[in-house]
Tab-separated table of C-alpha atoms in Angstrom:
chain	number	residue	atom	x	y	z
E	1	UNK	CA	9.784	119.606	154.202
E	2	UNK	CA	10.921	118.065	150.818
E	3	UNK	CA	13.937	116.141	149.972
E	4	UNK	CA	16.358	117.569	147.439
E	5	UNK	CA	17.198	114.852	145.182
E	6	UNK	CA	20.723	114.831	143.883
E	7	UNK	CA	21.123	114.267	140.333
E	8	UNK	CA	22.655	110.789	139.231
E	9	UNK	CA	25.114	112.716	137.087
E	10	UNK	CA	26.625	114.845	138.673
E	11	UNK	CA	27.817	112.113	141.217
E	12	UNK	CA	31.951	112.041	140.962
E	13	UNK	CA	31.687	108.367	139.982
E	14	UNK	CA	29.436	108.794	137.193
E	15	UNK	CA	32.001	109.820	134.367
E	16	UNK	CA	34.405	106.920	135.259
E	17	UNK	CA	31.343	104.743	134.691
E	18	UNK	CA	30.184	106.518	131.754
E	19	UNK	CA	33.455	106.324	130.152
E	20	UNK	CA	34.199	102.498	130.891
E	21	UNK	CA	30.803	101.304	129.678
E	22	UNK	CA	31.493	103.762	126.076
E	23	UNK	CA	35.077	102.361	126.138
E	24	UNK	CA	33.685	98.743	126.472
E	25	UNK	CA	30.951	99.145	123.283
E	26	UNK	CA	33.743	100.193	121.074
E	27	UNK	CA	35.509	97.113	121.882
E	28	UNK	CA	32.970	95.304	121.566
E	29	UNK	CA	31.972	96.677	118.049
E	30	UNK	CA	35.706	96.362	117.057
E	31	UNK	CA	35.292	93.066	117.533
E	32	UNK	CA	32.342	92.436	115.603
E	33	UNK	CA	33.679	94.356	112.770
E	34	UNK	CA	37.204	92.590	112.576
E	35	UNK	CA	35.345	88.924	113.012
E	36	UNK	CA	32.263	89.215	111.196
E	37	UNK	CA	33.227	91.530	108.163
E	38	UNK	CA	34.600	89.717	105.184
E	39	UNK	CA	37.895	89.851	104.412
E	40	UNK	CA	38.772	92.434	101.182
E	41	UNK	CA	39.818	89.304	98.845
E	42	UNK	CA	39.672	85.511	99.171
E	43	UNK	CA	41.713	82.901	97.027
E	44	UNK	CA	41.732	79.476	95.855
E	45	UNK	CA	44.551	77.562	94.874
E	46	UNK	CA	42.953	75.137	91.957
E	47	UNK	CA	45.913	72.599	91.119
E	48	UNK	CA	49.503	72.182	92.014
E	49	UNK	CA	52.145	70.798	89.374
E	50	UNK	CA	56.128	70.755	90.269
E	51	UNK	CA	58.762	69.564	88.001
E	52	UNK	CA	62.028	68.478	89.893
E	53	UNK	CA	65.206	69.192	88.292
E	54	UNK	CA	68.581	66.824	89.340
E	55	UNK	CA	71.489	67.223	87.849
E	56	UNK	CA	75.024	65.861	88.544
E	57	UNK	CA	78.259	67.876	87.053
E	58	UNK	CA	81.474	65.860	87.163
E	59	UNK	CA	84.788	67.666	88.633
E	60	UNK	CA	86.681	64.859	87.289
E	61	UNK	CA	90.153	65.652	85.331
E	62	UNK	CA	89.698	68.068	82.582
E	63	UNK	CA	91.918	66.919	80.193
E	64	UNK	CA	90.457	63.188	79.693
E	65	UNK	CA	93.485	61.699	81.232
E	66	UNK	CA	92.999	58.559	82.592
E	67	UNK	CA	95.831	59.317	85.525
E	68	UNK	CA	95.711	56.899	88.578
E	69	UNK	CA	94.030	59.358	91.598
E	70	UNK	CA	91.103	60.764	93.432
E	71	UNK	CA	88.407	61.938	91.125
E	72	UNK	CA	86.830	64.961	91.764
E	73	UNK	CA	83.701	64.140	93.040
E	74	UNK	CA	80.106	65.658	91.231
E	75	UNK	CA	78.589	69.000	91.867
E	76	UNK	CA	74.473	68.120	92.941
E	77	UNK	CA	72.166	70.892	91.585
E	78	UNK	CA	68.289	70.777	92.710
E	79	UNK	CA	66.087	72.952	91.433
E	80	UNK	CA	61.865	72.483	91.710
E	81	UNK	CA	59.688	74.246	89.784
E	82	UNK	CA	56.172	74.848	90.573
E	83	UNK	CA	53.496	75.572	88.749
E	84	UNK	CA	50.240	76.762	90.577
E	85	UNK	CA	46.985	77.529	89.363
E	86	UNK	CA	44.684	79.913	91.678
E	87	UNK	CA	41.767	82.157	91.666
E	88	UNK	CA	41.561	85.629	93.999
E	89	UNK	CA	38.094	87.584	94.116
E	90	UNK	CA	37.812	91.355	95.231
E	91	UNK	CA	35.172	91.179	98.048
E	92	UNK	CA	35.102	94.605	98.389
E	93	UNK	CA	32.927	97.949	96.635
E	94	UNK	CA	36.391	99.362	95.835
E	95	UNK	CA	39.291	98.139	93.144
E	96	UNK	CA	42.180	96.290	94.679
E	97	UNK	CA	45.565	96.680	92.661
E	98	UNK	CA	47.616	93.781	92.813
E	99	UNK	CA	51.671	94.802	93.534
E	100	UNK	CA	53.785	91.712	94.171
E	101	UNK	CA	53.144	88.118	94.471
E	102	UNK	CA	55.861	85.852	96.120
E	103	UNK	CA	55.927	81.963	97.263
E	104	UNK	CA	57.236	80.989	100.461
E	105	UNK	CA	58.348	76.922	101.287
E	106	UNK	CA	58.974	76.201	104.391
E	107	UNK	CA	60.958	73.329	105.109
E	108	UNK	CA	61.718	70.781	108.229
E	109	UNK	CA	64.561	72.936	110.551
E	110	UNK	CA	62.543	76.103	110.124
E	111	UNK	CA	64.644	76.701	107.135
E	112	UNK	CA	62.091	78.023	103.777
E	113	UNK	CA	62.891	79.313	100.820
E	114	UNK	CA	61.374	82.611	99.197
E	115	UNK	CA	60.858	83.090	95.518
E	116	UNK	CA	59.161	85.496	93.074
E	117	UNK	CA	56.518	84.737	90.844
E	118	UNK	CA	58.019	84.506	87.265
E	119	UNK	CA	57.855	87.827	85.386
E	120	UNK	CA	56.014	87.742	82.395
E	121	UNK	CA	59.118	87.595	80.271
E	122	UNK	CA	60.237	84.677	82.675
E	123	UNK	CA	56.672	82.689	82.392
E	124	UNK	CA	57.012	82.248	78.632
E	125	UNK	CA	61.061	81.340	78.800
E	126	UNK	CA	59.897	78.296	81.644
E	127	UNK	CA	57.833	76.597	79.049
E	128	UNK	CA	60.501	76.912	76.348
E	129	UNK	CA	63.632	75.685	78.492
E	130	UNK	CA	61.527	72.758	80.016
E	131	UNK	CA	58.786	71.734	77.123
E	132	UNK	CA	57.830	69.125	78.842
E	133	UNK	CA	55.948	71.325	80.830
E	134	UNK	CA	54.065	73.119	77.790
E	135	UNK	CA	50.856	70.604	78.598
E	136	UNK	CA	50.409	72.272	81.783
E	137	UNK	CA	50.666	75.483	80.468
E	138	UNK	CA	47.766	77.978	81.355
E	139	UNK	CA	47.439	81.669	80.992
E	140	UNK	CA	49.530	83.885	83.523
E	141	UNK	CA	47.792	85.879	86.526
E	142	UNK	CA	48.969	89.082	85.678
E	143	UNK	CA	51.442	91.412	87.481
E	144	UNK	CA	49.713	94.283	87.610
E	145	UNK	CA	46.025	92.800	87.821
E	146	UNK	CA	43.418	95.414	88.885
E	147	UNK	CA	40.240	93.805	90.170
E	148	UNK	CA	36.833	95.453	89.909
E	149	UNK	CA	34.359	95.380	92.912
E	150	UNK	CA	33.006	91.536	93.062
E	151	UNK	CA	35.714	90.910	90.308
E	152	UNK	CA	37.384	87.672	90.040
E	153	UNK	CA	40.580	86.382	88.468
E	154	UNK	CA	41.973	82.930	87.505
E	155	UNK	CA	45.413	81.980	86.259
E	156	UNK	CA	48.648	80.097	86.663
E	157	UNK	CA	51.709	81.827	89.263
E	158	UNK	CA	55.505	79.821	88.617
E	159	UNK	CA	58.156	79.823	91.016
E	160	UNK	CA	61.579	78.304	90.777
E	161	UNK	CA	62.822	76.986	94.235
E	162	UNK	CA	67.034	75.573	94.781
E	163	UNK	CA	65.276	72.663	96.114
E	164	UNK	CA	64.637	68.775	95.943
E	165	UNK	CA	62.125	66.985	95.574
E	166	UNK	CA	61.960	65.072	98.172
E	167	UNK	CA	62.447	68.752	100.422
E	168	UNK	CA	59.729	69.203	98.832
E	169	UNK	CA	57.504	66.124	99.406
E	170	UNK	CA	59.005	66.858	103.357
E	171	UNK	CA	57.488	70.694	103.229
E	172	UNK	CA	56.015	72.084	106.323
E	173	UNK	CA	54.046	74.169	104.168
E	174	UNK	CA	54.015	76.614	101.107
E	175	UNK	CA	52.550	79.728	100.719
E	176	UNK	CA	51.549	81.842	97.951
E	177	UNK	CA	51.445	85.669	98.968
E	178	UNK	CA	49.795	88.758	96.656
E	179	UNK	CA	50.200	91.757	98.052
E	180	UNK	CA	47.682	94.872	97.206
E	181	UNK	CA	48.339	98.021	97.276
E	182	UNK	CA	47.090	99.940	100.572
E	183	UNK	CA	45.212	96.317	101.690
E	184	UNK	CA	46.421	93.145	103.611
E	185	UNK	CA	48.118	90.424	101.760
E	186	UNK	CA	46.370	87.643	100.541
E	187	UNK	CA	48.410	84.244	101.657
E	188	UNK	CA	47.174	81.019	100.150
E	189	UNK	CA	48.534	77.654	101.899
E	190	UNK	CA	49.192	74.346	100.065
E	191	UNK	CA	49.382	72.490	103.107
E	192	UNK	CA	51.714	69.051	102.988
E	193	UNK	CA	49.348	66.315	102.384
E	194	UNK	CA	48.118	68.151	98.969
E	195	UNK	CA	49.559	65.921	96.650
E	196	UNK	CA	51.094	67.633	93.975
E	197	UNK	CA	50.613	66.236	90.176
């Protein structure tokens, strides 16, 4: 008399099981993918340069009088500019379109201070209010930059920050963000013990 074997899948178990192990490759292959693909662009930040601004503006008495009384006392303005000079590279077979680039400082309190790159019109105006700065001068990264596949791109980002400089020197951290269109943005760190020039 034979024995009727039952087949293995048509046990009730068998699709639970089935459907935990498929469930458990995918995770496992997301996991690979996310950790061991490159990333679509990688940056560089080359050189730093910031120029503090400090001025004092006297509320004293407008007239010149020399009238016995309390002086107004002086209005502080701080200002920093900074002047970085990075490279990004497209690590990707597609073109990546560069939208917006922004710097972020963060600063001791978890206070920080955000700031857009200088415009093109505002790039050329830094170096002619401030010529002091014209030996530092290198060319722009563009605004709209469009990087080919394996393309890479080098050039100096500006941002003006209401800030000292020794808020500075105290900095958590600054970031440089570029944002692509339909990608992740890049973020590039000067950390606080890169000395700035």
């Amino acid at each position: 008399m034979g024995v009727e074997q039952e087949k293995i899948t048509s046990k009730s178990w068998f699709p639970a099981v089935a459907a935990t192990c498929v469930l458990g490759l995918l995770a496992i292959s997301v996991f690979l993918w996310i950790h061991f693909t490159p990333p679509v662009h990688s940056g560089q930040v080359l050189s730093v340069d910031v120029y503090p601004i400090h001025r004092e503006l006297s509320t004293g008495p407008t007239n010149g009088s020399k009238t016995d009384g309390l002086q107004g006392q002086p209005d502080i303005y701080d200002q920093l500019i900074v002047l970085a000079n990075v490279r990004i590279r497209n690590q990707t077979n597609i073109p990546l379109f560069l939208h917006d680039m922004h710097g972020v400082v963060h600063l001791q309190n978890d206070e920080e201070q955000t700031n857009l790159a200088a415009s093109p019109k505002d790039f050329d105006k830094v170096f002619i209010a401030y010529p002091d700065l014209k030996p530092l001068r290198k060319e722009p990264l563009p605004h709209d930059l469009t990087l080919a596949p394996g393309q890479q791109a080098e050039g100096m980002v500006i941002y003006n920050f209401p800030i000292s400089k020794a808020q500075w020197d105290s900095r958590l951290d600054m970031q440089m963000k570029f944002a692509f269109l339909h990608q992740n943005t890049l973020v590039l760190t000067v950390p606080p013990n890169t000395p700035a020039k």
